mmCIF file of N, CA, C and O in Angstrom:
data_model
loop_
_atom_site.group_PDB
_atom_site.id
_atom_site.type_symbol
_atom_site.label_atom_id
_atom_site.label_comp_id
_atom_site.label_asym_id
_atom_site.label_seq_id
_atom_site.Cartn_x
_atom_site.Cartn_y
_atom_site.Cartn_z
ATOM 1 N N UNK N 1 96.395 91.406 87.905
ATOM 2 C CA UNK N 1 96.349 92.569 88.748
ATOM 3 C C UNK N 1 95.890 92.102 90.122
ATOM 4 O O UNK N 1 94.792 91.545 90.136
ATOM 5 N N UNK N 2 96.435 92.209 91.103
ATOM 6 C CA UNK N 2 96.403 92.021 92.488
ATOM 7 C C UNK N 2 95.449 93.168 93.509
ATOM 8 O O UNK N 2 95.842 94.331 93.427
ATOM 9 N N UNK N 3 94.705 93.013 94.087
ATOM 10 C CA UNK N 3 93.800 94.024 94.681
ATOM 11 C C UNK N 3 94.166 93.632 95.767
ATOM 12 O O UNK N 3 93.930 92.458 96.056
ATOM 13 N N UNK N 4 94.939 94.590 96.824
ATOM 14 C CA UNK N 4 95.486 94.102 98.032
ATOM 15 C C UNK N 4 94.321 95.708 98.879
ATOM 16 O O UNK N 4 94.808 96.703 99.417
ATOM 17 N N UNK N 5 93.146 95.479 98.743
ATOM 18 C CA UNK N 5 92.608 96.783 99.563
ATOM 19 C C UNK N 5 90.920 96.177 100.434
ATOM 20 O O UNK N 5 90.182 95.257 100.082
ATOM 21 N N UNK N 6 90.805 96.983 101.440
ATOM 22 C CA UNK N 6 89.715 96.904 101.827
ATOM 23 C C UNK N 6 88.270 97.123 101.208
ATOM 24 O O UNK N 6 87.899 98.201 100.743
ATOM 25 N N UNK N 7 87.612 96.141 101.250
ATOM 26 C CA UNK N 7 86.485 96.477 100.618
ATOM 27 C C UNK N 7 85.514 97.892 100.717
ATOM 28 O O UNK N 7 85.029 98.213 101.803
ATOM 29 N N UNK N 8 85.283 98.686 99.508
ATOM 30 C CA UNK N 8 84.894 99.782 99.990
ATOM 31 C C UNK N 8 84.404 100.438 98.115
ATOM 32 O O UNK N 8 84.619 99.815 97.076
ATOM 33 N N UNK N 9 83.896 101.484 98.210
ATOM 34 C CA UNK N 9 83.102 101.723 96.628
ATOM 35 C C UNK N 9 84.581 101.727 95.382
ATOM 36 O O UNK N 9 84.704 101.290 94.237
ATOM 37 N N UNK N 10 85.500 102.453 96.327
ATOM 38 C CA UNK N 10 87.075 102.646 95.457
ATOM 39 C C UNK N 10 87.282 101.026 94.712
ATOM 40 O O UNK N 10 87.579 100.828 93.534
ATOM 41 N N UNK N 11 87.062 100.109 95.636
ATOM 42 C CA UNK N 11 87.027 98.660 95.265
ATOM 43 C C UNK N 11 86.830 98.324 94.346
ATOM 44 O O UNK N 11 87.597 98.054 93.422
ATOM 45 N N UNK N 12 85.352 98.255 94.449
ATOM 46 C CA UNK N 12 84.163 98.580 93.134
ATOM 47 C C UNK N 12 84.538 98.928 92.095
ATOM 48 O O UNK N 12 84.490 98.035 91.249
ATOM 49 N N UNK N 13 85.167 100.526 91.523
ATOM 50 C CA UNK N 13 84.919 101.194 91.113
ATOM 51 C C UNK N 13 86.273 100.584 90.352
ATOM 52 O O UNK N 13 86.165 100.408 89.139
ATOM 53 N N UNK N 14 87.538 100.251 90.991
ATOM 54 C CA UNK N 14 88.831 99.402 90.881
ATOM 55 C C UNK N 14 88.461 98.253 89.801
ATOM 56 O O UNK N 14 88.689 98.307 88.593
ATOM 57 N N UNK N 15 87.900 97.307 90.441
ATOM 58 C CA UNK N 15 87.128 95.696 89.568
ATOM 59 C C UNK N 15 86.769 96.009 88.955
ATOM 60 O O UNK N 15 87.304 95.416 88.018
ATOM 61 N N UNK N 16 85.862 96.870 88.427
ATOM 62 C CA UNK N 16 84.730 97.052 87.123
ATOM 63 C C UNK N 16 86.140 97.366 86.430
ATOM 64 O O UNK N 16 86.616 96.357 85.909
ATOM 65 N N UNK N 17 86.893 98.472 86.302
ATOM 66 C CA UNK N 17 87.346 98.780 85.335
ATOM 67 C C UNK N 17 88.380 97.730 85.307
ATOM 68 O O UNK N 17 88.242 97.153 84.228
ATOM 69 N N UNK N 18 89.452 97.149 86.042
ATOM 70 C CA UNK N 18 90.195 95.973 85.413
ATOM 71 C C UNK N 18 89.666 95.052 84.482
ATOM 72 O O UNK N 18 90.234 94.646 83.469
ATOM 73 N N UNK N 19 88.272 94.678 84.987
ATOM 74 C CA UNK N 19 87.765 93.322 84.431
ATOM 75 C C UNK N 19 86.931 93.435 82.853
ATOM 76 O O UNK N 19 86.801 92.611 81.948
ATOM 77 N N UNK N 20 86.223 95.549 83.095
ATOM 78 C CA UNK N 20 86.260 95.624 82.226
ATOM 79 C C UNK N 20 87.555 95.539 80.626
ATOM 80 O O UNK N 20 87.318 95.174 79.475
ATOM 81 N N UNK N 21 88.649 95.962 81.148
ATOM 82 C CA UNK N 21 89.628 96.383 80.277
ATOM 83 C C UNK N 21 89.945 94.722 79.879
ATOM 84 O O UNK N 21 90.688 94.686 78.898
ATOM 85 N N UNK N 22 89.729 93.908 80.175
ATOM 86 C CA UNK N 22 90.202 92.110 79.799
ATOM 87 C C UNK N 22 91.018 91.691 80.759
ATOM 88 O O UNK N 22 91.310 90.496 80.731
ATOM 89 N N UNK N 23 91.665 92.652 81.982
ATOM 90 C CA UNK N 23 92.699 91.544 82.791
ATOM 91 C C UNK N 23 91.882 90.958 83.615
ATOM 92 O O UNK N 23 90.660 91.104 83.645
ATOM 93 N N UNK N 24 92.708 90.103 84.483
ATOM 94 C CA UNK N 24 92.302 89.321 85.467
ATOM 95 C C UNK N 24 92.855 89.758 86.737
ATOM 96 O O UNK N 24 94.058 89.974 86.879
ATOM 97 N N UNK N 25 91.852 89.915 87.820
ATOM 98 C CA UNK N 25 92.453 90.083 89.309
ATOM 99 C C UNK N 25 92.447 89.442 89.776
ATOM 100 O O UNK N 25 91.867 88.403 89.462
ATOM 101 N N UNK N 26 93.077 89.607 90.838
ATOM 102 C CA UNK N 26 93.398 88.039 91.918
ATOM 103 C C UNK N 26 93.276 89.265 93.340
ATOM 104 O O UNK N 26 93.969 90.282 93.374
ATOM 105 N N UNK N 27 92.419 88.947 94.256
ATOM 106 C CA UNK N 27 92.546 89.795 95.812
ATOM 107 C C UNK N 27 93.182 88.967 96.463
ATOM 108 O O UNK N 27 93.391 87.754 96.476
ATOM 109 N N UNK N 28 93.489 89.994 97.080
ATOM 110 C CA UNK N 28 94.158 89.603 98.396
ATOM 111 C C UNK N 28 93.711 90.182 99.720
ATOM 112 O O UNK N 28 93.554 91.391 99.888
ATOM 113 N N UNK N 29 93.551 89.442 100.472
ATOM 114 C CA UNK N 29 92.734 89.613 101.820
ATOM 115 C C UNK N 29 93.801 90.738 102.450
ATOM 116 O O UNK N 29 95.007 90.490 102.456
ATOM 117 N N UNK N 30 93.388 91.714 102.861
ATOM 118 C CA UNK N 30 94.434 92.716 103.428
ATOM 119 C C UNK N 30 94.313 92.424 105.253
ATOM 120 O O UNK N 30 94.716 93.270 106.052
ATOM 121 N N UNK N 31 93.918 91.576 105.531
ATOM 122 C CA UNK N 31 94.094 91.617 106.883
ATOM 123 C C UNK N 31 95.436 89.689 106.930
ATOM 124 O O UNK N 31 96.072 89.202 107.865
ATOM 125 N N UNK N 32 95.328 89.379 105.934
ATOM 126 C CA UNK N 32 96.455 88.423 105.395
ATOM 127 C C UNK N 32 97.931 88.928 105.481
ATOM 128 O O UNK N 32 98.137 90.036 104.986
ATOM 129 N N UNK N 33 99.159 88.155 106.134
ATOM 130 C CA UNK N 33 99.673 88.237 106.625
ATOM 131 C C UNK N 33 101.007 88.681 105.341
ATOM 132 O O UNK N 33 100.781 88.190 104.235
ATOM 133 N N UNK N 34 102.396 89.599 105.459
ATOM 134 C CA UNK N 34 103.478 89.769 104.371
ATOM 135 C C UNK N 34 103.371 88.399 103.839
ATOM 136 O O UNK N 34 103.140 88.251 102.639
ATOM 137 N N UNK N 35 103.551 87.144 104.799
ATOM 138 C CA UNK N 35 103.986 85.740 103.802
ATOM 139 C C UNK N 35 103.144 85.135 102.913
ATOM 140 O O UNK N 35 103.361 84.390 101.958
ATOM 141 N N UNK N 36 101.442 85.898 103.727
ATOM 142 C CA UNK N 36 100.994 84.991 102.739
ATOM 143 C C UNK N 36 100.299 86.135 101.458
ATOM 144 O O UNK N 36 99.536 85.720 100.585
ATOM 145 N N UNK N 37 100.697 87.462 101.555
ATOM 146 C CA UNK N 37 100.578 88.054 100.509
ATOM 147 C C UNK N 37 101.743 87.808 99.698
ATOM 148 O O UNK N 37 101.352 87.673 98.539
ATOM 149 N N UNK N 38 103.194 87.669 99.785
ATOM 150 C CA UNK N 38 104.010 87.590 98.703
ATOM 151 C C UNK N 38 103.551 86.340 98.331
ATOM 152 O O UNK N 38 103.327 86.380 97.121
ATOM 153 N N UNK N 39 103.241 84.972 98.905
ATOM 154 C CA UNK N 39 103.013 83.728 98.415
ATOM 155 C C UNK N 39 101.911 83.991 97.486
ATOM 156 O O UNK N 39 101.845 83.320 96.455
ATOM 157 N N UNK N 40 101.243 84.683 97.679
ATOM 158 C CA UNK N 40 100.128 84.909 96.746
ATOM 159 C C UNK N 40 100.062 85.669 95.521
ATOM 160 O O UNK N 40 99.193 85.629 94.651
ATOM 161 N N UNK N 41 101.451 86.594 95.604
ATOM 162 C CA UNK N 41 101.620 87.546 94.464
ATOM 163 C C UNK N 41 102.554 86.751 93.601
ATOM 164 O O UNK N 41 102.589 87.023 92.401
ATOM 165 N N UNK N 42 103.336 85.773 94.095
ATOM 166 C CA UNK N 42 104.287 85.017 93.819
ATOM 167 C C UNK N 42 103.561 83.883 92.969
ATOM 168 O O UNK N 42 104.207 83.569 91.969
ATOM 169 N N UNK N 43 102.374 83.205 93.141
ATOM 170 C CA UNK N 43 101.540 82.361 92.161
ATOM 171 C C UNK N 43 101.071 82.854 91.608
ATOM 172 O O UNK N 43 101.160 82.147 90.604
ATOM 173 N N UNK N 44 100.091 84.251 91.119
ATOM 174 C CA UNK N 44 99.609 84.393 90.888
ATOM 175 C C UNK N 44 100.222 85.298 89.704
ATOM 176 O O UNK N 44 99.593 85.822 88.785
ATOM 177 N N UNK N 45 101.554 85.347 89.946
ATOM 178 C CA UNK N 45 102.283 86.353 88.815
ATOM 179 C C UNK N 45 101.712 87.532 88.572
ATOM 180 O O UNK N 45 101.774 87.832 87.380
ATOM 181 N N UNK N 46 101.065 88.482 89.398
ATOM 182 C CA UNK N 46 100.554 89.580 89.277
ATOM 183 C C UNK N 46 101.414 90.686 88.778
ATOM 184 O O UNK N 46 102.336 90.978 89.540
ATOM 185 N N UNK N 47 101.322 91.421 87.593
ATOM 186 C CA UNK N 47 101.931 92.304 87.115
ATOM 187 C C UNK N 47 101.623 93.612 87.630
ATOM 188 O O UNK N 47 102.139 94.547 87.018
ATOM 189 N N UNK N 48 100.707 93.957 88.877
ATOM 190 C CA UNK N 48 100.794 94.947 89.019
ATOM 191 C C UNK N 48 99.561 94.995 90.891
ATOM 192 O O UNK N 48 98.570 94.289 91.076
ATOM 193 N N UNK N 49 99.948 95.687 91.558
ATOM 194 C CA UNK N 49 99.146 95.672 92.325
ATOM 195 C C UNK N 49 98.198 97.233 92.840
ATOM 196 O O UNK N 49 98.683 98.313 93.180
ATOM 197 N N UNK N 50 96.777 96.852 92.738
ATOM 198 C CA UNK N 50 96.285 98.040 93.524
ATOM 199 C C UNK N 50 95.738 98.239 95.006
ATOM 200 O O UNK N 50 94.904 97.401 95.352
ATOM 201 N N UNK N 51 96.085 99.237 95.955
ATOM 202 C CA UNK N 51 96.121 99.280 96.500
ATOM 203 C C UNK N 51 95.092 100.604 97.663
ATOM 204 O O UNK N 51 94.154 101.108 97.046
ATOM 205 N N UNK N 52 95.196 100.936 98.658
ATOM 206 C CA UNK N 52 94.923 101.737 99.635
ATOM 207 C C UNK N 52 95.929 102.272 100.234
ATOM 208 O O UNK N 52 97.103 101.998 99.984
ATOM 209 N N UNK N 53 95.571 103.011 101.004
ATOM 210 C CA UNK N 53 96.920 103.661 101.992
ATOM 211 C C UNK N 53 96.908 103.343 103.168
ATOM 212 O O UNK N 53 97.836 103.681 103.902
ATOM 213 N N UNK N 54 95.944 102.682 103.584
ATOM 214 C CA UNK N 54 95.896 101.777 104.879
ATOM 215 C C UNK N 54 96.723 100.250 104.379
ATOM 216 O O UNK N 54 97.242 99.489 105.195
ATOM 217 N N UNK N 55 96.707 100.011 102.839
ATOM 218 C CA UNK N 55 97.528 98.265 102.844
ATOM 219 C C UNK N 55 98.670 98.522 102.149
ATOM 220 O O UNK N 55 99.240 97.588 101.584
ATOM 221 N N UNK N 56 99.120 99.684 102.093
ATOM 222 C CA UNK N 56 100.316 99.969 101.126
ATOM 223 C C UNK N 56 101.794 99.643 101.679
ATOM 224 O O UNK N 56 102.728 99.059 101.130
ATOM 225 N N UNK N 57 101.682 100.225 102.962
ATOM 226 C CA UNK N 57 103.340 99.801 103.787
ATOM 227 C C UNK N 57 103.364 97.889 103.977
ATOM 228 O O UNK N 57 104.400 97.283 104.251
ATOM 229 N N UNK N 58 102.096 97.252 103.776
ATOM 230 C CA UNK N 58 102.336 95.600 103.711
ATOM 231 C C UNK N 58 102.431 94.880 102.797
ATOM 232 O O UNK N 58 102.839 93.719 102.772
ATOM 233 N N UNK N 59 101.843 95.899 101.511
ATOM 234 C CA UNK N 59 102.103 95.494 100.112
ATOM 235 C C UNK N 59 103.480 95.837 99.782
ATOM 236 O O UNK N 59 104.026 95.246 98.851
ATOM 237 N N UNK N 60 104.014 96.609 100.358
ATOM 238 C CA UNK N 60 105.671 96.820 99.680
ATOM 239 C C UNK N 60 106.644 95.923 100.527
ATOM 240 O O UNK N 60 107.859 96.062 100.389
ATOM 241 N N UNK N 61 106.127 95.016 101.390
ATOM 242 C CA UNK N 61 107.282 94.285 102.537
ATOM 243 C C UNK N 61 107.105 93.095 101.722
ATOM 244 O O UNK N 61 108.031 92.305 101.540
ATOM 245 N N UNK N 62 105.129 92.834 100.877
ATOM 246 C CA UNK N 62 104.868 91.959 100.516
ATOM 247 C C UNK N 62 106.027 91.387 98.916
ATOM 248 O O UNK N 62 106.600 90.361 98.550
ATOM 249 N N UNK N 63 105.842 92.776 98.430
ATOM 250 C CA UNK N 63 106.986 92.418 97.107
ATOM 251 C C UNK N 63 108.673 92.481 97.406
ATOM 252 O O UNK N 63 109.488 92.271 96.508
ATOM 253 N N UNK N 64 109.037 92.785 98.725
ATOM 254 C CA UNK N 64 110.251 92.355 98.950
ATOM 255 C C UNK N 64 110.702 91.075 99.420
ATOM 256 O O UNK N 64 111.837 90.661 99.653
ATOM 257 N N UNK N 65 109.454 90.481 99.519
ATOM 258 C CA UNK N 65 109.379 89.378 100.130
ATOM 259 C C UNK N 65 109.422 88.665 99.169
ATOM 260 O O UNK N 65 110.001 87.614 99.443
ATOM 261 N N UNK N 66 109.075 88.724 98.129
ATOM 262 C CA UNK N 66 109.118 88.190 96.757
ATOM 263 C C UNK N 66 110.513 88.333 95.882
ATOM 264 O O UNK N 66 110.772 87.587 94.939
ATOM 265 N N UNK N 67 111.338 89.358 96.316
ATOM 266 C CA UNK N 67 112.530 89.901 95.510
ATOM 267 C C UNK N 67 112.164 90.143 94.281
ATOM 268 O O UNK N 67 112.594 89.665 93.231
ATOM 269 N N UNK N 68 110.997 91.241 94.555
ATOM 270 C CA UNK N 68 110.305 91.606 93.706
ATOM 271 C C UNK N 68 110.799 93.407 93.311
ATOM 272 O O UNK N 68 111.056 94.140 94.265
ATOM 273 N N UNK N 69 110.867 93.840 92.187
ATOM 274 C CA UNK N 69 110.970 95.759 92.107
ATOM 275 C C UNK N 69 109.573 96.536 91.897
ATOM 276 O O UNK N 69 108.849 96.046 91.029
ATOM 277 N N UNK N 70 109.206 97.405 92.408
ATOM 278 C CA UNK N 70 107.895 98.043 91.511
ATOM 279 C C UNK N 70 108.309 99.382 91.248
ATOM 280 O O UNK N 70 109.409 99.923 91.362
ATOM 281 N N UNK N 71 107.286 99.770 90.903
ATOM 282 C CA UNK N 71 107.327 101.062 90.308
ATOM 283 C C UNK N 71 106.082 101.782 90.944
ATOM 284 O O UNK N 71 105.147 101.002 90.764
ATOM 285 N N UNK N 72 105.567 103.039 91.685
ATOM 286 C CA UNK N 72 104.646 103.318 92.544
ATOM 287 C C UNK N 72 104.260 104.790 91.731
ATOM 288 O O UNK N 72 104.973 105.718 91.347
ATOM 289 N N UNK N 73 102.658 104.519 91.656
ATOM 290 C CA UNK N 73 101.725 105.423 91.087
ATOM 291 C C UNK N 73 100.809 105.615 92.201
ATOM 292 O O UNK N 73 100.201 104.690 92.741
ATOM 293 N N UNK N 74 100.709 107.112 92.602
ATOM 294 C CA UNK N 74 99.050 107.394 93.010
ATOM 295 C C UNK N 74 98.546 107.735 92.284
ATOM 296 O O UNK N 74 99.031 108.168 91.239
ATOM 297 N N UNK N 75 97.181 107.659 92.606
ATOM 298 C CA UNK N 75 95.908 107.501 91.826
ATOM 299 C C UNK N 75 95.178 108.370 93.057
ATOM 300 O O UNK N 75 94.945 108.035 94.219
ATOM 301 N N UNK N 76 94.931 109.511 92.403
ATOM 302 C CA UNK N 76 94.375 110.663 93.639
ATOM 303 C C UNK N 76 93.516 111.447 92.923
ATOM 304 O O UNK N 76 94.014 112.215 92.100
ATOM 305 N N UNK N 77 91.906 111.406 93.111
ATOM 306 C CA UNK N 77 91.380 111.556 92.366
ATOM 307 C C UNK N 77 90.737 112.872 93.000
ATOM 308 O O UNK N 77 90.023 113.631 92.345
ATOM 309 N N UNK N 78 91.108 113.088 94.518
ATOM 310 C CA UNK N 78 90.890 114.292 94.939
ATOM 311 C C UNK N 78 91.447 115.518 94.599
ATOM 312 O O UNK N 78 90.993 116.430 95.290
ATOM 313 N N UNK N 79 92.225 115.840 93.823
ATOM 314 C CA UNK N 79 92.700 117.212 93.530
ATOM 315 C C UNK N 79 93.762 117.337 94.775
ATOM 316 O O UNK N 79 94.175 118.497 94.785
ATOM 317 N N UNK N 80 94.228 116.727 95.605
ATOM 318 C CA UNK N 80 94.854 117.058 96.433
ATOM 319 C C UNK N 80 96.157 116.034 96.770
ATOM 320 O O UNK N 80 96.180 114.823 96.552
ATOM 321 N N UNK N 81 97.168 116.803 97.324
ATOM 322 C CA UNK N 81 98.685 115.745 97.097
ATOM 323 C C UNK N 81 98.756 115.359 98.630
ATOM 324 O O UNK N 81 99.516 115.983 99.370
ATOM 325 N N UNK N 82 97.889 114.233 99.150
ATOM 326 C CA UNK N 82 97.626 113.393 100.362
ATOM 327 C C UNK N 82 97.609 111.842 99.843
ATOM 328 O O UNK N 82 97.043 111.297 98.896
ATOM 329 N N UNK N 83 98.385 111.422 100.767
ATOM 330 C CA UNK N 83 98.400 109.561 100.638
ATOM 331 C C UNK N 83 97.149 109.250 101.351
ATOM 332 O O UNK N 83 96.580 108.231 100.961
ATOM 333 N N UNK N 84 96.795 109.670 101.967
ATOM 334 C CA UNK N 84 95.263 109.113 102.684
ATOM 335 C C UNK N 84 94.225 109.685 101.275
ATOM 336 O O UNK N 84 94.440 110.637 100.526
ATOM 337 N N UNK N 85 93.007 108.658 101.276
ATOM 338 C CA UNK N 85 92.558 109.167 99.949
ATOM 339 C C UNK N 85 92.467 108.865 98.893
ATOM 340 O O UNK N 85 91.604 109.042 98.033
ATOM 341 N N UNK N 86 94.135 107.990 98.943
ATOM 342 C CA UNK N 86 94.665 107.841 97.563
ATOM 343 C C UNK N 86 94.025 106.149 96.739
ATOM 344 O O UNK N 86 93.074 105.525 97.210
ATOM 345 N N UNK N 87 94.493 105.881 95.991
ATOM 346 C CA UNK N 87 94.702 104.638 95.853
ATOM 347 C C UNK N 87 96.000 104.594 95.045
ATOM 348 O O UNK N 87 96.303 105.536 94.313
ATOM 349 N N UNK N 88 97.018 103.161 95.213
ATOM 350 C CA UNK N 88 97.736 103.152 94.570
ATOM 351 C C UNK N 88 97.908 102.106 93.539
ATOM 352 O O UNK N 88 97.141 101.143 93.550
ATOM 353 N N UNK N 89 98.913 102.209 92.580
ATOM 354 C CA UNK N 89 99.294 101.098 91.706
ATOM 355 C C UNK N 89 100.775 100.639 91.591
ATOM 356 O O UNK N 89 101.541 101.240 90.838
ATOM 357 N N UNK N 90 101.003 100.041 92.009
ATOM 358 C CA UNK N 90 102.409 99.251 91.983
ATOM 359 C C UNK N 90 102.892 98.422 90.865
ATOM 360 O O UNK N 90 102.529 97.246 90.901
ATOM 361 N N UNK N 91 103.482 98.712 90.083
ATOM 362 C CA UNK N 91 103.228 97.633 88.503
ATOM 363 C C UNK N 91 104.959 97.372 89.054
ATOM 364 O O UNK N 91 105.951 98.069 89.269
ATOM 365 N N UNK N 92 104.473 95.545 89.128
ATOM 366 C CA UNK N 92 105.866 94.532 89.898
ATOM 367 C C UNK N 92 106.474 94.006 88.312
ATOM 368 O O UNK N 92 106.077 93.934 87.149
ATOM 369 N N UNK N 93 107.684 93.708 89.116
ATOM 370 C CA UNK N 93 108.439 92.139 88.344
ATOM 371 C C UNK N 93 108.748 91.550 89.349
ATOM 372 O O UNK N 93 109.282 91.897 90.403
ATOM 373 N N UNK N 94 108.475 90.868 89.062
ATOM 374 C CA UNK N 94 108.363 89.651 90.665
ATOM 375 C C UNK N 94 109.921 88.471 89.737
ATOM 376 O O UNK N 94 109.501 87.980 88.689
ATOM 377 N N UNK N 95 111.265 88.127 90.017
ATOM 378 C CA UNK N 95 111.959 86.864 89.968
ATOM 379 C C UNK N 95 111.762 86.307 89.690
ATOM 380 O O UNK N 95 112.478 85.307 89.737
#
């Protein structure tokens, strides 16, 4: 699982439960550039990425960059249908 988001409690709150559940994350620096996020999603074989709505339009250039498909989930825990707010999940097949 790929954490392409700014550090912040959502973060937190993100890691505990992956690491609780047995996977493994791999971050990704969101101020890191499309090449070197697909290069990174691309080793790291990440089956799925979570995200923000501030790193979301660089995470999706990032898996085309990969000739990669996803599939896009929000995760909106506000009661309310806003992309700001949100967090997302992108579950890839990366080529």
């Amino acid at each position: 699982m790929a954490f392409y988001m700014a550090n912040s409690p959502d973060y937190i709150t993100c890691l505990t439960g992956v690491t609780g559940i047995g996977a493994v994350a791999t971050p990704i620096n969101p101020n890191c550039s499309v090449i070197e996020s697909a290069r990174q999603l691309k080793m790291s074989k990440a089956k799925a990425i979570l995200t923000d709505s501030s790193s979301l339009p660089v995470a999706r250039m990032a898996i085309k960059q990969v000739d990669g498909k996803y599939t896009h989930y929000t995760i909106n825990y506000s009661g309310q249908i806003s992309v700001l707010g949100s967090i997302f999940l992108l579950s890839l097949q990366i080529q």
